[in-house]
Amino acid sequence: MRLYHHPMSSNARRAVMTAVHLGLKLDLTVVDLAKGAQRDPQFLRMNPNGKVPVLDDDGFFLTESHAIMQYLADKTPGQTLYPQELRARADVNRWLFWSAQHFQPAVSVLGWEHLVKPILGMGDADPAQVKLGNGLVSACAAILDAHLAGKSWISGDALSLADYAIATPLAYIQQAKLPVSEHTNVLAWFARVQELEAWKRTGM
Ligand SMILES: N[C@@H](CCC(=O)N[C@@H](CS)C(=O)NCC(=O)O)C(=O)O
């Protein structure tokens, strides 16, 4: 299997971490986002959205990082990251959708303003966008913090796809100036994730 990714992409990292945890071999191809390689016609044939990650499993092209995580887990007999039991799986799914719909987009606003724009030389952060991003991330962080009170992992009692999905954008707490410092349950949980082999073996 091959994954088209970028080393700075938190969306791609959650797929890579899943593969590392599951012991699946992924060949990695870097898509040079800064040079616009994601808009090459050849890449757009794999993902018309022009975004990484894209998984190529023997000619089956799968986009959307959370769907890739689910696919990789479903391909792996005996795995425990993505439970089989109906309600346990539904709970993991609930957090994967939360990650895709709420948390990652919220972090992306601040990631763009504080991290990507400077790298691309696109000027100063836009105060209105920073205000928007701070509000969105703060709201998400408060929800996650309350949920994590007294818990080690996000869904059930064990590490799951939900933890990997939600942790990856937090790699940019400092650079993206994410307003999470008051959310001690989030920080304690994130410290646990950072101790995991899959975290240590991925990212920049
Ligand atoms: N919902 C998508 C989002 C993917 C995404 O936004 N990828 C970013 C990198 S983190 C990208 O490829 N951006 C390039 C662009 O928009 O031009 C997923 O979860 O895979």
Short mmCIF file of C-alpha atoms and ligand atoms in Angstrom, two decimals:
data_model
loop_
_atom_site.label_atom_id
_atom_site.label_comp_id
_atom_site.label_asym_id
_atom_site.label_seq_id
_atom_site.Cartn_x
_atom_site.Cartn_y
_atom_site.Cartn_z
CA MET A 1 0.00 0.00 0.00
CA ARG A 2 1.14 3.52 -0.71
CA LEU A 3 0.15 6.73 1.05
CA TYR A 4 0.48 10.10 -0.63
CA HIS A 5 1.15 12.51 2.19
CA HIS A 6 3.09 15.51 3.44
CA PRO A 7 5.22 15.29 6.60
CA MET A 8 3.62 18.43 8.09
CA SER A 9 0.06 17.29 7.47
CA SER A 10 -1.87 16.28 10.58
CA ASN A 11 -4.50 14.79 8.32
CA ALA A 12 -1.91 12.50 6.77
CA ARG A 13 -0.23 11.73 10.08
CA ARG A 14 -3.34 10.14 11.58
CA ALA A 15 -3.32 7.62 8.72
CA VAL A 16 0.41 6.96 9.07
CA MET A 17 0.10 6.51 12.85
CA THR A 18 -2.70 4.03 12.37
CA ALA A 19 -0.60 1.98 9.96
CA VAL A 20 2.41 2.06 12.31
CA HIS A 21 0.26 0.94 15.25
CA LEU A 22 -1.28 -1.86 13.22
CA GLY A 23 2.07 -3.02 11.85
CA LEU A 24 1.00 -2.39 8.26
CA LYS A 25 3.67 -1.51 5.72
CA LEU A 26 2.94 1.78 3.98
CA ASP A 27 5.16 3.17 1.26
CA LEU A 28 5.13 6.94 1.58
CA THR A 29 5.17 9.43 -1.28
CA VAL A 30 5.54 13.10 -0.39
CA VAL A 31 3.25 15.47 -2.29
CA ASP A 32 4.92 18.88 -2.41
CA LEU A 33 2.01 21.01 -1.24
CA ALA A 34 4.07 24.22 -1.22
CA LYS A 35 4.74 23.77 -4.94
CA GLY A 36 1.10 22.92 -5.69
CA ALA A 37 1.69 19.25 -6.60
CA GLN A 38 -1.74 18.48 -5.14
CA ARG A 39 -3.26 20.29 -8.13
CA ASP A 40 -1.38 18.26 -10.77
CA PRO A 41 -3.86 16.50 -13.06
CA GLN A 42 -2.27 13.15 -12.16
CA PHE A 43 -2.86 13.77 -8.44
CA LEU A 44 -6.37 15.13 -9.02
CA ARG A 45 -7.28 11.85 -10.69
CA MET A 46 -6.62 10.16 -7.33
CA ASN A 47 -8.22 12.90 -5.25
CA PRO A 48 -10.31 15.54 -7.05
CA ASN A 49 -10.24 17.54 -3.79
CA GLY A 50 -6.52 18.12 -4.29
CA LYS A 51 -5.57 17.15 -0.75
CA VAL A 52 -3.44 14.64 1.10
CA PRO A 53 -3.64 11.96 2.33
CA VAL A 54 -4.57 9.50 -0.41
CA LEU A 55 -4.21 5.77 0.09
CA ASP A 56 -3.49 3.56 -2.91
CA ASP A 57 -4.25 -0.06 -2.08
CA ASP A 58 -3.49 -1.92 -5.28
CA GLY A 59 -5.35 0.59 -7.46
CA PHE A 60 -8.12 1.29 -4.93
CA PHE A 61 -7.73 4.98 -4.12
CA LEU A 62 -9.12 6.13 -0.80
CA THR A 63 -9.24 9.74 0.36
CA GLU A 64 -10.28 11.32 3.68
CA SER A 65 -7.93 10.54 6.54
CA HIS A 66 -10.57 9.21 8.91
CA ALA A 67 -11.92 6.83 6.27
CA ILE A 68 -8.35 5.66 5.63
CA MET A 69 -7.91 4.94 9.36
CA GLN A 70 -11.08 2.88 9.41
CA TYR A 71 -10.06 1.00 6.25
CA LEU A 72 -6.60 0.16 7.60
CA ALA A 73 -8.08 -1.11 10.86
CA ASP A 74 -10.72 -3.14 9.05
CA LYS A 75 -7.99 -4.77 6.97
CA THR A 76 -6.19 -5.95 10.10
CA PRO A 77 -7.45 -9.12 11.77
CA GLY A 78 -7.45 -9.03 15.57
CA GLN A 79 -6.84 -5.29 15.86
CA THR A 80 -8.30 -3.43 18.85
CA LEU A 81 -8.11 0.21 17.73
CA TYR A 82 -11.49 0.04 16.05
CA PRO A 83 -13.83 -2.14 18.11
CA GLN A 84 -16.25 -4.58 16.51
CA GLU A 85 -18.98 -4.28 19.15
CA LEU A 86 -21.77 -2.10 17.79
CA ARG A 87 -21.91 0.64 20.41
CA ALA A 88 -18.18 0.72 21.08
CA ARG A 89 -17.60 1.20 17.35
CA ALA A 90 -20.34 3.84 17.14
CA ASP A 91 -18.65 5.77 19.94
CA VAL A 92 -15.30 5.70 18.12
CA ASN A 93 -17.11 6.80 14.95
CA ARG A 94 -18.74 9.67 16.83
CA TRP A 95 -15.31 11.03 17.79
CA LEU A 96 -13.88 10.47 14.33
CA PHE A 97 -16.68 12.60 12.88
CA TRP A 98 -16.11 15.18 15.61
CA SER A 99 -12.47 15.27 14.63
CA ALA A 100 -13.26 15.68 10.93
CA GLN A 101 -16.16 18.10 11.32
CA HIS A 102 -15.19 20.22 14.32
CA PHE A 103 -11.70 19.85 15.73
CA GLN A 104 -9.43 19.57 12.69
CA PRO A 105 -11.17 22.44 10.83
CA ALA A 106 -10.96 24.62 13.95
CA VAL A 107 -7.24 23.96 14.38
CA SER A 108 -6.72 24.50 10.65
CA VAL A 109 -7.85 28.13 10.93
CA LEU A 110 -5.04 28.90 13.40
CA GLY A 111 -2.58 26.57 11.65
CA TRP A 112 -3.09 28.52 8.45
CA GLU A 113 -2.73 31.93 10.08
CA HIS A 114 0.20 31.24 12.41
CA LEU A 115 2.11 28.44 10.70
CA VAL A 116 1.39 28.01 6.99
CA LYS A 117 1.13 31.68 5.98
CA PRO A 118 4.57 32.50 7.40
CA ILE A 119 6.10 29.45 5.70
CA LEU A 120 4.59 30.45 2.36
CA GLY A 121 5.47 34.12 2.87
CA MET A 122 1.80 35.11 2.70
CA GLY A 123 1.94 37.92 5.21
CA ASP A 124 0.73 38.51 8.74
CA ALA A 125 -2.03 36.63 10.49
CA ASP A 126 -5.48 38.08 9.88
CA PRO A 127 -6.85 39.21 13.30
CA ALA A 128 -10.42 38.32 12.36
CA GLN A 129 -9.41 34.78 11.41
CA VAL A 130 -7.31 34.43 14.55
CA LYS A 131 -10.32 35.50 16.64
CA LEU A 132 -12.51 33.01 14.81
CA GLY A 133 -9.96 30.20 15.20
CA ASN A 134 -9.37 30.93 18.89
CA GLY A 135 -13.10 30.75 19.55
CA LEU A 136 -13.53 27.50 17.62
CA VAL A 137 -10.53 25.75 19.17
CA SER A 138 -11.40 26.96 22.69
CA ALA A 139 -14.93 25.61 22.35
CA CYS A 140 -13.69 22.23 21.09
CA ALA A 141 -10.97 22.01 23.74
CA ALA A 142 -13.49 22.69 26.52
CA ILE A 143 -15.71 19.89 25.24
CA LEU A 144 -12.82 17.44 24.96
CA ASP A 145 -11.48 18.46 28.37
CA ALA A 146 -14.80 17.81 30.09
CA HIS A 147 -15.12 14.49 28.31
CA LEU A 148 -11.63 13.37 29.35
CA ALA A 149 -12.15 14.04 33.08
CA GLY A 150 -11.21 10.81 34.87
CA LYS A 151 -10.47 9.02 31.61
CA SER A 152 -7.22 7.85 30.03
CA TRP A 153 -8.50 7.55 26.47
CA ILE A 154 -11.23 9.18 24.44
CA SER A 155 -13.49 6.24 23.73
CA GLY A 156 -14.10 3.47 26.25
CA ASP A 157 -11.19 2.28 28.38
CA ALA A 158 -8.68 1.66 25.62
CA LEU A 159 -6.66 3.48 23.02
CA SER A 160 -8.62 3.75 19.78
CA LEU A 161 -8.63 5.43 16.38
CA ALA A 162 -10.30 8.39 18.12
CA ASP A 163 -7.15 9.15 20.11
CA TYR A 164 -4.89 9.11 17.07
CA ALA A 165 -7.35 11.15 15.00
CA ILE A 166 -7.78 13.93 17.54
CA ALA A 167 -4.17 14.06 18.75
CA THR A 168 -2.43 14.78 15.46
CA PRO A 169 -3.31 18.50 15.05
CA LEU A 170 -2.11 19.09 18.64
CA ALA A 171 1.44 18.59 17.40
CA TYR A 172 1.17 22.27 16.51
CA ILE A 173 0.11 23.59 19.93
CA GLN A 174 3.02 26.04 19.97
CA GLN A 175 3.43 26.97 16.32
CA ALA A 176 -0.31 27.39 15.70
CA LYS A 177 -0.78 29.07 19.11
CA LEU A 178 -3.62 26.75 20.04
CA PRO A 179 -5.51 28.02 23.10
CA VAL A 180 -5.46 24.78 25.07
CA SER A 181 -3.15 25.58 28.00
CA GLU A 182 -6.00 25.71 30.55
CA HIS A 183 -7.36 22.34 29.53
CA THR A 184 -5.35 20.08 31.79
CA ASN A 185 -7.25 16.89 30.97
CA VAL A 186 -6.53 17.44 27.28
CA LEU A 187 -2.86 18.10 27.98
CA ALA A 188 -2.53 15.00 30.21
CA TRP A 189 -4.19 12.82 27.59
CA PHE A 190 -2.03 14.33 24.82
CA ALA A 191 1.09 13.56 26.90
CA ARG A 192 -0.06 9.91 27.04
CA VAL A 193 -0.46 9.84 23.25
CA GLN A 194 3.00 11.33 22.79
CA GLU A 195 4.46 8.37 24.69
CA LEU A 196 3.07 5.94 22.15
CA GLU A 197 5.39 4.30 19.64
CA ALA A 198 3.17 5.35 16.73
CA TRP A 199 3.52 8.99 17.76
CA LYS A 200 7.27 8.79 18.24
CA ARG A 201 7.80 7.14 14.87
CA THR A 202 5.78 9.68 12.86
CA GLY A 203 5.64 13.41 12.26
CA MET A 204 8.32 15.93 11.45
N1 LIG B 1 -10.79 16.09 5.13
C1 LIG B 1 -9.50 15.82 4.57
C2 LIG B 1 -8.64 17.06 4.72
C3 LIG B 1 -7.30 16.90 4.00
C4 LIG B 1 -6.51 18.20 4.00
O1 LIG B 1 -7.04 19.29 4.25
N2 LIG B 1 -5.20 18.07 3.67
C5 LIG B 1 -4.36 19.24 3.58
C6 LIG B 1 -3.04 19.00 4.29
S1 LIG B 1 -3.27 18.88 6.05
C7 LIG B 1 -4.02 19.49 2.12
O2 LIG B 1 -3.72 18.57 1.39
N3 LIG B 1 -4.02 20.77 1.69
C8 LIG B 1 -3.59 21.15 0.39
C9 LIG B 1 -4.50 22.16 -0.25
O3 LIG B 1 -5.60 22.38 0.28
O4 LIG B 1 -4.12 22.71 -1.26
C10 LIG B 1 -8.88 14.60 5.28
O5 LIG B 1 -9.19 14.38 6.46
O6 LIG B 1 -8.12 13.86 4.65
#
